Coordinates of C-alpha atoms in Angstrom, one line a residue:
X2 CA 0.0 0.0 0.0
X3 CA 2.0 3.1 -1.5
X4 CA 0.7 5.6 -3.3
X5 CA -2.6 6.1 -3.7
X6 CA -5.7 8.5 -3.5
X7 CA -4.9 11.8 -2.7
X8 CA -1.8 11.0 -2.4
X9 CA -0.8 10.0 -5.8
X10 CA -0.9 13.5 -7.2
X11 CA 1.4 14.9 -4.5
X12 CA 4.0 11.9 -5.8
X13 CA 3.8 12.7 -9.7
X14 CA 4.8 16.3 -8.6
X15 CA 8.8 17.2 -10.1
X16 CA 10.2 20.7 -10.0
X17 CA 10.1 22.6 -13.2
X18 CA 13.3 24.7 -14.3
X19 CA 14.1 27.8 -12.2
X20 CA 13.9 30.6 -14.4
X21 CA 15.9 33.4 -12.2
X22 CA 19.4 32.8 -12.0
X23 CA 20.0 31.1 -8.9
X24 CA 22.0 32.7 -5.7
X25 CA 23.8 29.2 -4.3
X26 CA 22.3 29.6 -0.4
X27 CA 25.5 29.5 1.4
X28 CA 26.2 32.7 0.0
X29 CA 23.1 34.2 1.0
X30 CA 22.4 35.5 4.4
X31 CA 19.8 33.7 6.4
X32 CA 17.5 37.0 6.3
X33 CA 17.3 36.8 1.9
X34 CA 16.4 33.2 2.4
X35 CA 13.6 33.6 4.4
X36 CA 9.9 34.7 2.8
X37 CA 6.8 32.7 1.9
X38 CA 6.7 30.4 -0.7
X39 CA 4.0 29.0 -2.9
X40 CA 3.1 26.2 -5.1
X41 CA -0.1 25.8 -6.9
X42 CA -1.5 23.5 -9.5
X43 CA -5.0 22.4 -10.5
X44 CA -6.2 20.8 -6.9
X45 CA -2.9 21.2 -5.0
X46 CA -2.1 24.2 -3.3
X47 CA 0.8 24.4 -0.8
X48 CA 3.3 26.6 0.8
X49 CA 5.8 27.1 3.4
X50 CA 7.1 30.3 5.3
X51 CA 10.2 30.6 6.4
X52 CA 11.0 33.1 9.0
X53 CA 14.1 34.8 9.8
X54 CA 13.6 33.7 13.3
X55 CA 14.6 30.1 11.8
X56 CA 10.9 28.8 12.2
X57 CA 8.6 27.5 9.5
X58 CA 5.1 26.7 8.8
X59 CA 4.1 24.6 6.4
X60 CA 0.4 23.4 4.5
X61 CA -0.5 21.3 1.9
X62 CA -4.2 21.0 0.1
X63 CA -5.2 18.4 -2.6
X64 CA -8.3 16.9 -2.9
X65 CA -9.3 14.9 0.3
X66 CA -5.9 15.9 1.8
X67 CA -4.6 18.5 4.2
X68 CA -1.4 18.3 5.9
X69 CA 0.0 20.5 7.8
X70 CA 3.8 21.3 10.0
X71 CA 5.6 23.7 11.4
X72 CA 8.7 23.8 13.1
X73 CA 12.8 25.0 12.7
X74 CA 15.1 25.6 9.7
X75 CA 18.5 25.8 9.4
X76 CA 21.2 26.6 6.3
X77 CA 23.2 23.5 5.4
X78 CA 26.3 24.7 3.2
X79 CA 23.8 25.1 -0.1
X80 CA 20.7 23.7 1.4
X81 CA 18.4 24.3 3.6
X82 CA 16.8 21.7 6.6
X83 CA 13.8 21.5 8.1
X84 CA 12.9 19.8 11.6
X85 CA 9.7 19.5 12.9
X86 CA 9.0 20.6 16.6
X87 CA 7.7 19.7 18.4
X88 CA 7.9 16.0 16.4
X89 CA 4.2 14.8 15.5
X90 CA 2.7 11.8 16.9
X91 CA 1.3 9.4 14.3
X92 CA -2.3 8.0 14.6
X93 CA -2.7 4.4 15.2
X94 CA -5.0 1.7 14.6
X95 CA -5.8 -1.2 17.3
X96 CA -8.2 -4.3 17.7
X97 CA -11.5 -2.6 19.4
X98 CA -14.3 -5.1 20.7
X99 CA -16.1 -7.8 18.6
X100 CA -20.7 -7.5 18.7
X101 CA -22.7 -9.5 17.8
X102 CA -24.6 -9.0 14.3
X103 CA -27.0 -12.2 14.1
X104 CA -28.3 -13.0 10.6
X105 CA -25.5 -11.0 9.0
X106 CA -21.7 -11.8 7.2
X107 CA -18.7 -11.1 9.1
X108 CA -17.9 -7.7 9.1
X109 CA -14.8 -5.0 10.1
X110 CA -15.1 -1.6 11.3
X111 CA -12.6 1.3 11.7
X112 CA -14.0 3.7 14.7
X113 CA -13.2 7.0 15.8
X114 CA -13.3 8.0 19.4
X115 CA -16.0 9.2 19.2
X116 CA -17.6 6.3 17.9
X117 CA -18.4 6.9 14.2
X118 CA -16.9 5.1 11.6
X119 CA -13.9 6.2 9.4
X120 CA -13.8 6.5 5.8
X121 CA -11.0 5.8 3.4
X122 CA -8.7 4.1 5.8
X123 CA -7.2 1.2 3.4
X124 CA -6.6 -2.1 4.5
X125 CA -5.1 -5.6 3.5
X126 CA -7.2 -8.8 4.2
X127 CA -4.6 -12.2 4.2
X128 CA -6.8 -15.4 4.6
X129 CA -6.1 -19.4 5.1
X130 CA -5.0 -19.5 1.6
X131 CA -4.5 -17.8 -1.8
X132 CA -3.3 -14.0 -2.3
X133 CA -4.5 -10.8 0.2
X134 CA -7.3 -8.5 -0.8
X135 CA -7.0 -5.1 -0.7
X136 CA -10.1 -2.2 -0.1
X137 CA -10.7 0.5 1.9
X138 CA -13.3 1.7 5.2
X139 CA -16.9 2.7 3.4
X140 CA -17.4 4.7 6.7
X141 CA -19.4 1.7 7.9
X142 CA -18.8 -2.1 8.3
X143 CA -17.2 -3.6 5.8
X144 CA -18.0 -7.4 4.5
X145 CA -16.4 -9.8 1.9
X146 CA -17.4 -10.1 -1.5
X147 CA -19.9 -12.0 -2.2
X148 CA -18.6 -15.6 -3.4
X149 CA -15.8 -15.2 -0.8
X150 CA -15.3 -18.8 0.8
X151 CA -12.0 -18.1 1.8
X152 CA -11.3 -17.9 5.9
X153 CA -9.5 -14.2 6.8
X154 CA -6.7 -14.6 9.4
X155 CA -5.2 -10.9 9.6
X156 CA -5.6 -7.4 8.7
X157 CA -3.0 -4.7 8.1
X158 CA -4.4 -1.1 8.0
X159 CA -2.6 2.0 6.2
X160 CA -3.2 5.5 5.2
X161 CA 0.3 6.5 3.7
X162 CA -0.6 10.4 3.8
X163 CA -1.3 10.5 7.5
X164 CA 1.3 8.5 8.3
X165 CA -1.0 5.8 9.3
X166 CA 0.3 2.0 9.7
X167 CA -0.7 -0.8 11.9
X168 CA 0.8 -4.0 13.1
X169 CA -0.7 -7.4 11.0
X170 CA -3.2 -7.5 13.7
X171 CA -5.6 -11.0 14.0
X172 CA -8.9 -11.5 12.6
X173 CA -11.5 -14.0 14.4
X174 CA -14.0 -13.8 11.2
X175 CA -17.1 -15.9 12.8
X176 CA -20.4 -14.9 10.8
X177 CA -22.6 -12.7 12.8
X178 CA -19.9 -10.8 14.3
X179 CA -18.6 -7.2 13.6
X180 CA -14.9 -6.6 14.4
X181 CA -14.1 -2.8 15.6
X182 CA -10.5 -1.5 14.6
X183 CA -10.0 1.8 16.8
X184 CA -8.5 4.5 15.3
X185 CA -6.2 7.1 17.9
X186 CA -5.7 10.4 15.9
X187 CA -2.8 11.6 17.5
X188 CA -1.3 14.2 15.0
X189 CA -3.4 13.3 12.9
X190 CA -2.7 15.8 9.5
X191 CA -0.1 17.1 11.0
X192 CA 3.8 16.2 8.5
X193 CA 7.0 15.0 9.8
X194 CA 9.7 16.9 8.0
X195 CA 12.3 16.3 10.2
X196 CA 15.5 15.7 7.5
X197 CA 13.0 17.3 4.5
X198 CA 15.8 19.6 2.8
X199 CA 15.2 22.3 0.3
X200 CA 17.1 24.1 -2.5
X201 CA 17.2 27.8 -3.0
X202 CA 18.0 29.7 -6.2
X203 CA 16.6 33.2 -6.6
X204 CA 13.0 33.3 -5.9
X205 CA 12.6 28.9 -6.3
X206 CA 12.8 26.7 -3.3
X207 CA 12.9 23.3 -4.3
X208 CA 11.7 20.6 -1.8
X209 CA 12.6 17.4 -1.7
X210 CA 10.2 14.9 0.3
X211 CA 10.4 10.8 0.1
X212 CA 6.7 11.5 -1.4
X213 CA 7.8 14.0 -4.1
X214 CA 9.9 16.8 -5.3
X215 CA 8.1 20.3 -5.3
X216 CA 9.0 23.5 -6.5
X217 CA 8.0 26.7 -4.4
X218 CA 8.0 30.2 -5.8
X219 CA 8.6 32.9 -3.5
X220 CA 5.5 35.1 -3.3
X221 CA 6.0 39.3 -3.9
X222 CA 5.1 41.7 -1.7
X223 CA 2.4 43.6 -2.6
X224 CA 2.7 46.9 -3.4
X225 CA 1.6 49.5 -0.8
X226 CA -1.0 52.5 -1.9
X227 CA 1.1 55.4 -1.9
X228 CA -2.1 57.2 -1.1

C-alpha cells in the first residue's frame, strides 16, 4: 500500500526549471532566504514560510488531503533543513471489541473515538490461503465479497498520507460478528519533516520529500497604496 488517492498527485509532482538565475544559499544571508513560498496547481495548493527567526510553517491541500507542520530551519552549506517541533505523533489503529450481528456476514469496522466510523482508511485482508485482498473503510462495516469462501486470518491497516500503519493484527472472522478496529488520531494531518531539505536559487525553493519533489516560488510583496 504506497501511493494512492490523494496521495498519488502529490508523488507525480517534479520541479520545473528555475527561471531566475540562482544565488547558491551558502552565500546568501539567512535573512534573503527567508519569505513565503508557494506552489499551486490544479487541486494542490501548498506553501511554506520561512522566517528569519529560523521557524517555519508549512500546509499542503489536494483533494481529500490536508497536511500541515511547522517547526525550525536551518542553512546547510547550499541547502536548507527543516525539523519538525515539536515531532508529530502518528495515529494508530488497534483491535476494538467484537458485537454480535446475528443473521449477518462477518464484518470489520474502523472507529473514531467518538464512535463513528472512518472512511478511506485502506486495508489488506490475508486469509487461510491464496493471495490478500486489498479495499478500503466505506465509513461503515465492511463485508467480503460475495462468493468469498476463503477464511481471513489478519488485517494490516494503512493511510500513507497521514502516516497511518498498523501492526498485522488477528482476525476472528465468525459470521454474525462485527470486528471494531479503533482509530487514535494523534497528530493526525499534521507532517514530519524532520531531515525534508530544500534548494534555494533566486525566488525557487525546491523541496525534496520521500513522497515528491516540489517546486515553491517565492511570493511578492504587494505593493503599498502610496495614497
Amino acid at each position: 500500500m504506497g501511493c494512492s488517492g490523494a496521495l498519488a498527485a502529490l508523488c507525480m509532482v517534479q520541479p520545473v526549471q528555475a527561471r531566475d538565475a540562482p544565488q547558491p544559499a551558502d552565500q546568501a544571508p539567512v535573512s534573503a532566504l527567508a519569505g513565503e513560498y508557494v506552489h499551486s496547481e490544479m487541486e494542490l495548493v501548498a506553501g511554506i514560510l520561512l522566517r528569519s527567526d529560523g521557524t517555519f510553517e508549512y500546509g499542503l491541500t489536494v483533494g481529500s488531503l490536508d497536511q500541515r507542520a511547522s517547526g525550525r530551519w536551518k542553512r546547510a552549506g547550499n541547502r536548507i533543513e527543516l525539523t519538525s517541533d515539536p515531532a508529530p505523533v502518528a495515529p494508530t489503529i488497534t483491535p476494538g471489541p467484537i458485537t454480535a450481528s446475528p443473521g449477518e456476514p462477518f464484518a470489520i469496522r474502523v472507529v473514531a473515538p467518538g464512535g463513528s466510523d472512518v472512511p478511506g482508511v485502506d486495508f489488506r485482508i490475508e486469509f487461510d490461503s491464496g493471495e490478500p485482498l486489498e479495499s478500503y473503510s466505506p465509513g461503515g462495516p465492511w463485508s467480503l465479497p460475495d462468493g468469498e469462501t476463503r477464511v481471513p486470518r489478519f488485517v494490516t491497516f494503512a493511510m500513507p498520507a497521514y502516516r497511518l500503519q498498523s501492526d498485522r493484527l488477528p482476525l476472528d472472522a465468525k459470521p454474525g460478528t462485527t470486528a471494531s478496529f479503533a482509530l487514535t488520531p494523534n497528530d493526525f494531518g499534521v507532517a514530519d519533516l524532520t531531515g525534508v531539505v530544500g534548494e534555494i536559487g533566486g525566488d525557487t525553493l525546491v523541496l525534496r520529500r520521500p513522497e515528491g519533489v516540489m517546486e515553491f516560488r517565492r511570493r511578492k510583496a504587494e505593493p503599498t497604496d502610496p495614497s
